[in-house]
Amino acid sequence: MKEPEVNLKTALEQGLTEEEYQRIIKLLGRVPTFTELGIFALMWSEHCSYKSSRALLKQFPTEGERVIQGPGENAGVVDIGDGLAVVFKIESHNHPSFIEPYQGAATGVGGILRDVFTMGARPIASLNSLRFGSVDHPKTRWLVEGVVAGIGDYGNCMGVPTVGGEVYFHPSYNGNILVNAFTLGIVPRDRIFRGRAKGVGNPVIYVGSKTGRDGIHGAGLLASAEFDETSEEKRPTVQAGDPFMEKLLLEACLELMQTGYLVGIQDMGAAGLSSSSFEMAGRGGTGIVMELSRVPCREPGMTPYELMLSESQERMLLIATKGAEEKVKRIFEKWDLEAVVIGEVTDDGMVTVLKDGNIAARLPAKPLSVSAPFYHRPMRKPSYLKDIAQLKPESITIPSDMNQVLKELLSSPNIASKEWVYRQYDYTVRDNTVLLPGSDAAVIRIKGTTKALGLTVDGNSRYCYLHPQRGGMLVVAEAARNLSCCGATPLALTDCLNFGNPEKPEIMWQFDQCIKGMSHACQVLGIPVVSGNVSFYNETFGSPIYPTPTVGMVGLIDDCRKHCAQWFKAEEDIILLLGETKDELGGSEYLSVVHKLERGEPPTLDLPLEKGVQETCRELILRGLVHSAHDCSEGGLAVALAECCFHPQRSIGASVELRGRSIREDALLFGESSSRILISIPKEGMKETERLLGNSSIPWEVIGRVGGEALRITCGGEVLIDHPIRELHYLWRTSLERLLFSKEDD
């Protein structure tokens, strides 16, 4: 079949710029073929090449004493001792999930699972971070149902528990939802695999599902462009997932990894056969020759262009040792999978693509993978910050009924329980889950050791919209704080950076400022960035999402028995507040829900204080002094106290006396001052606790006792909140489902 003519118009239709097209011609010394043009357009797309972000991502600290593999591979790897390492990464599948929520979310989960087991690790836990539009938007219910079902079905079929996550709603996501998927696996430290083509003459082997026409242009034109009136027409580019096939692929790959026959392995995810072949050759400093007529196809008559650009799911590309081809095939046949030799490794640095012996593409590997172009985009501070960053507290009326405010916040979609979501996930499969969803962080035991891992995903787009640099700092700090509340010492993080169109200077300024803030927090807290993902062009008809950097963080608990949860456990326990409440309301959920305002600067952050609060909390937990620990974040102190009372098995009240009459009552109760942790201590542990706290440099105070059937908060003898805890618990637990599905409260 004769390929279409290639010219500037063709290149522009593929998503390339005129400058990039001329660069290709200069690089090759000729006009590319249509297949070659498609490969360039895919590999040089924003989604695959990070051409707008690569220069700025270098600000992140990526090294540490436990870091085995940082950014640049399929996932990051961190040493946890006992000869073991953890492999983890977070990635986005935003645009596909908006077009087709079920398959978009399902294939997002499938892709991140493959990134992890490609490194040799068995996945043991997944989390997700989801952002939807307003709960009353006409598409939100359909999108929520589809995304949650897609995540649940794929993870459940794979036998990988979904142990936690976050769900937020905001109008900025009405036209562009976010679906960020995180997976972690365990691997022997001496058996880590990488996506590199090594060994001239070694066979290149295609394994997994057959290739179809689904997903073509997914990474190039769907994920690397804004949504507009043509977006619905792109529905066919969304891939279809098969978790049962992926389960077989997982087991076959892990079995092969025990044999010594495997040299390199790469997931065929975004950009499919193009990315896997060019990236493996680029990293390995080698070349690859492939014969496409050998590629298993499920549709007849597929062209080289379609075969190279297809993003059909559940496929991998392997480099095996020469002579082991039949042994590799037998392993995959055992799992009812095809394994087909489609080429071999060469020493010429070129990827040569043949179809029936004829050259369809012959391109240098490195310029399309590790040396793709990158840009220093112009930046400009957004004009909206001149007005919206200002907040005059005197213009904010202090509500007369704080009980009503608390109920409004507990029933708001961003604070209400996400039980309706996570009860659709299997979060106990494989019997590793120690702390169930709903607390600050998930806890997963590491079988065969005394250790456990704390896992969390966090983000706050409102903070990043109002003050991107501080917002970036606060995202990292809160993730680390959540881990500290479960008793885990933060090890490293992976990030998913979701932003609008990078060609707009205001968006690039937001991006740069968020990275500066995140990087600074990582450096002070000693937390390296080992993997991640950038998702640009999250906007529709020119309206961008709020800047949304999402952090997935992993921490280590040396003794699993000493993990901690957020819920009060025993009557008469003493409640302490670590950290200090300030007169701050900017960017709070309270301002948004009660006063319909999103303005002001987000809470200030003293990183040395943050570090001290977290270290003190972990020390108290390690010594067995703490019955519960909970981060104060969205909704402030009153909401955090209520959440501590909402034990999954029973409600338990608390009586609290606050100091701080110089602080506005609404800021005292609902302000979101950073670096605060609520802990509860049994009476017999108070003497030792006070001694340890006295030796620390952090502010702290005793604020109340656990017990009773109400949450009662007073200040200076004045009752601010007094409400039956069972009613608050019911409101919090059932509100999200009622908001989404208009069910009557019975």
Coordinates of C-alpha atoms in Angstrom, one line a residue, residues 201-448:
G201 CA 22.6 -10.1 17.9
N202 CA 20.3 -10.7 20.9
P203 CA 16.7 -11.3 19.8
V204 CA 13.9 -8.7 20.1
I205 CA 10.7 -10.5 21.2
Y206 CA 7.2 -9.3 21.1
V207 CA 4.9 -10.7 23.9
G208 CA 1.3 -10.3 25.0
S209 CA -1.8 -9.2 23.2
K210 CA -2.2 -8.9 19.5
T211 CA -1.9 -5.4 18.0
G212 CA -5.0 -3.6 16.8
R213 CA -5.8 -0.1 15.6
D214 CA -6.9 1.1 19.1
G215 CA -4.9 3.9 20.7
I216 CA -3.4 5.3 17.5
H217 CA -2.4 9.0 18.2
G218 CA -3.4 8.6 21.9
A219 CA -0.1 10.0 23.2
G220 CA 0.4 12.4 20.3
L221 CA -2.8 14.1 19.4
L222 CA -5.1 13.2 22.3
A223 CA -2.8 13.7 25.3
S224 CA -0.7 16.5 23.8
A225 CA -3.4 18.9 22.8
E226 CA -6.2 20.9 24.4
F227 CA -9.8 19.6 24.3
D228 CA -12.1 21.4 21.8
E229 CA -15.2 20.6 19.8
T230 CA -13.4 17.7 18.0
S231 CA -12.5 15.9 21.2
E232 CA -15.5 13.6 21.1
E233 CA -14.4 12.5 17.6
K234 CA -11.2 11.2 19.2
R235 CA -13.1 8.5 21.1
P236 CA -11.7 5.7 18.9
T237 CA -8.1 6.6 20.0
V238 CA -8.8 5.4 23.6
Q239 CA -7.4 2.0 24.2
A240 CA -9.3 -1.0 25.5
G241 CA -7.9 -3.0 28.4
D242 CA -8.0 -6.7 29.2
P243 CA -6.9 -7.3 32.9
F244 CA -7.1 -11.1 32.5
M245 CA -4.5 -10.9 29.7
E246 CA -2.4 -8.5 31.8
K247 CA -2.5 -11.0 34.8
L248 CA -1.1 -13.7 32.5
L249 CA 1.5 -11.3 31.2
L250 CA 2.6 -10.3 34.7
E251 CA 3.1 -13.9 35.8
A252 CA 4.9 -14.9 32.6
C253 CA 7.3 -11.9 32.8
L254 CA 8.0 -12.6 36.5
E255 CA 8.7 -16.2 35.7
L256 CA 11.0 -15.3 32.8
M257 CA 12.9 -12.9 35.1
Q258 CA 13.9 -15.9 37.3
T259 CA 15.7 -17.6 34.4
G260 CA 18.7 -15.4 33.3
Y261 CA 17.4 -15.3 29.8
L262 CA 16.2 -11.7 30.0
V263 CA 18.5 -8.8 29.0
G264 CA 16.0 -5.9 28.9
I265 CA 12.2 -5.3 29.0
Q266 CA 10.0 -2.4 28.2
D267 CA 6.2 -1.9 28.4
M268 CA 4.5 -0.9 25.1
G269 CA 2.4 1.8 26.7
A270 CA 2.1 5.3 25.3
A271 CA 3.5 5.3 21.8
G272 CA 3.5 1.5 21.7
L273 CA 6.1 -0.3 19.6
S274 CA 7.7 3.0 18.7
S275 CA 8.5 4.1 22.2
S276 CA 9.5 0.7 23.4
S277 CA 12.0 0.1 20.6
F278 CA 13.5 3.6 20.3
E279 CA 13.8 4.0 24.1
M280 CA 15.4 0.7 24.6
A281 CA 17.9 1.3 21.8
G282 CA 18.5 4.9 23.0
R283 CA 19.2 3.9 26.6
G284 CA 21.4 1.0 25.5
G285 CA 23.4 2.9 22.9
T286 CA 22.5 0.3 20.3
G287 CA 20.2 -0.2 17.4
I288 CA 17.3 -2.5 16.6
V289 CA 16.0 -4.1 13.4
M290 CA 12.4 -5.3 13.3
E291 CA 10.2 -7.1 10.8
L292 CA 6.6 -5.9 11.2
S293 CA 5.1 -8.8 9.3
R294 CA 5.9 -11.0 12.3
V295 CA 3.9 -8.8 14.7
P296 CA 0.8 -10.6 15.9
C297 CA -2.2 -8.6 14.6
R298 CA -5.9 -8.9 15.4
E299 CA -6.9 -6.8 12.4
P300 CA -6.0 -7.5 8.8
G301 CA -4.1 -5.2 6.5
M302 CA -2.4 -3.1 9.2
T303 CA 0.1 -0.7 7.7
P304 CA 3.6 0.0 9.2
Y305 CA 2.3 3.4 10.3
E306 CA -0.5 1.7 12.2
L307 CA 1.6 -1.0 13.7
M308 CA 4.2 1.4 15.0
L309 CA 1.7 3.9 16.4
S310 CA -0.9 1.5 17.9
E311 CA -1.3 1.7 21.7
S312 CA -3.0 -1.6 22.1
Q313 CA -2.7 -2.7 25.7
E314 CA -1.0 -5.6 27.5
R315 CA 2.0 -5.8 25.3
M316 CA 5.8 -5.9 26.1
L317 CA 9.0 -5.8 24.1
L318 CA 11.8 -8.0 25.4
I319 CA 15.5 -8.4 24.7
A320 CA 16.6 -12.0 25.4
T321 CA 19.9 -13.8 25.3
K322 CA 20.8 -15.2 21.9
G323 CA 19.9 -18.9 21.8
A324 CA 17.2 -18.7 24.5
E325 CA 14.4 -17.9 22.1
E326 CA 12.6 -21.3 22.3
K327 CA 12.9 -21.3 26.1
V328 CA 11.4 -17.9 26.3
K329 CA 8.5 -18.9 24.0
R330 CA 7.8 -22.0 26.1
I331 CA 7.4 -19.9 29.3
F332 CA 4.9 -17.6 27.5
E333 CA 3.1 -20.6 25.9
K334 CA 2.6 -22.0 29.4
W335 CA 0.6 -18.8 30.2
D336 CA -1.3 -19.0 26.9
L337 CA 0.6 -16.0 25.5
E338 CA 2.4 -15.4 22.2
A339 CA 6.1 -14.7 22.2
V340 CA 7.4 -13.8 18.7
V341 CA 10.9 -12.9 17.7
I342 CA 10.4 -9.8 15.5
G343 CA 14.0 -8.6 15.3
E344 CA 17.4 -8.3 16.9
V345 CA 19.8 -5.8 18.5
T346 CA 22.3 -4.1 16.2
D347 CA 25.3 -1.9 16.8
D348 CA 24.5 0.9 14.4
G349 CA 22.4 3.1 16.7
M350 CA 19.5 2.9 14.2
V351 CA 16.0 1.5 14.5
T352 CA 15.2 -0.1 11.2
V353 CA 11.6 -1.1 10.6
L354 CA 10.9 -3.6 7.9
K355 CA 7.6 -4.8 6.4
D356 CA 7.8 -7.9 4.3
G357 CA 11.5 -7.1 3.8
N358 CA 11.1 -3.6 2.6
I359 CA 12.3 -0.6 4.7
A360 CA 9.3 1.3 6.2
A361 CA 11.4 3.4 8.5
R362 CA 15.1 3.8 9.3
L363 CA 15.8 6.3 12.0
P364 CA 18.5 7.1 14.6
A365 CA 17.4 6.0 18.1
K366 CA 18.8 8.7 20.3
P367 CA 17.3 11.8 18.6
L368 CA 13.9 10.2 19.0
S369 CA 14.3 9.1 22.6
V370 CA 17.0 10.5 24.9
S371 CA 17.9 13.5 22.7
A372 CA 14.4 14.7 21.7
P373 CA 14.1 18.6 21.4
F374 CA 13.2 20.6 24.4
Y375 CA 12.1 24.2 24.8
H376 CA 12.5 27.0 27.3
R377 CA 9.0 28.3 27.1
P378 CA 8.3 32.0 28.0
M379 CA 6.8 32.6 31.4
R380 CA 4.6 35.3 32.9
K381 CA 3.0 35.7 36.2
P382 CA -0.8 35.5 35.8
S383 CA -2.6 38.8 36.1
Y384 CA -5.4 37.2 38.2
L385 CA -3.0 37.0 41.2
K386 CA -2.9 40.7 41.5
D387 CA -6.5 40.6 42.8
I388 CA -7.3 37.1 44.0
A389 CA -4.3 36.7 46.2
Q390 CA -5.5 39.5 48.4
L391 CA -7.9 38.7 51.3
K392 CA -9.3 41.2 53.7
P393 CA -10.3 39.2 56.8
E394 CA -12.5 42.1 58.0
S395 CA -14.7 41.6 55.0
I396 CA -15.4 38.0 55.9
T397 CA -18.4 37.7 58.3
I398 CA -17.8 35.2 61.1
P399 CA -20.8 32.8 61.2
S400 CA -22.9 32.8 64.3
D401 CA -23.6 29.0 64.2
M402 CA -20.3 27.0 64.1
N403 CA -22.2 23.7 64.4
Q404 CA -23.8 24.5 61.1
V405 CA -20.5 25.4 59.5
L406 CA -19.0 22.1 60.7
K407 CA -21.9 20.2 59.2
E408 CA -21.5 22.0 55.9
L409 CA -17.8 21.2 55.7
L410 CA -18.2 17.6 56.7
S411 CA -20.9 17.1 54.0
S412 CA -18.9 19.0 51.3
P413 CA -17.7 16.6 48.5
N414 CA -14.0 17.3 49.1
I415 CA -14.1 16.5 52.9
A416 CA -16.9 13.9 53.1
S417 CA -16.0 10.2 53.3
K418 CA -14.9 8.6 50.0
E419 CA -16.3 5.2 51.2
W420 CA -18.6 5.0 48.2
V421 CA -15.5 5.0 46.0
Y422 CA -13.2 2.7 47.8
R423 CA -15.7 0.1 48.8
Q424 CA -15.8 -0.7 45.0
Y425 CA -12.1 -1.6 45.2
D426 CA -10.7 -4.9 46.6
Y427 CA -8.3 -3.4 49.1
T428 CA -7.4 -6.6 51.1
V429 CA -6.5 -9.0 48.3
R430 CA -3.1 -10.7 48.9
D431 CA -3.5 -10.2 52.6
N432 CA -0.9 -7.4 52.9
T433 CA -3.2 -4.5 53.8
V434 CA -2.7 -3.5 57.5
L435 CA -4.5 -0.1 57.5
L436 CA -7.6 0.1 55.4
P437 CA -8.6 3.1 53.3
G438 CA -9.8 6.1 55.1
S439 CA -6.9 7.1 57.3
D440 CA -4.1 9.5 56.5
A441 CA -2.0 6.9 54.7
A442 CA -2.3 3.2 53.7
V443 CA -0.1 0.7 55.4
I444 CA 1.1 -2.5 53.7
R445 CA 3.1 -5.2 55.4
I446 CA 6.2 -6.7 53.7
K447 CA 5.8 -10.4 54.1
G448 CA 8.9 -12.3 55.4

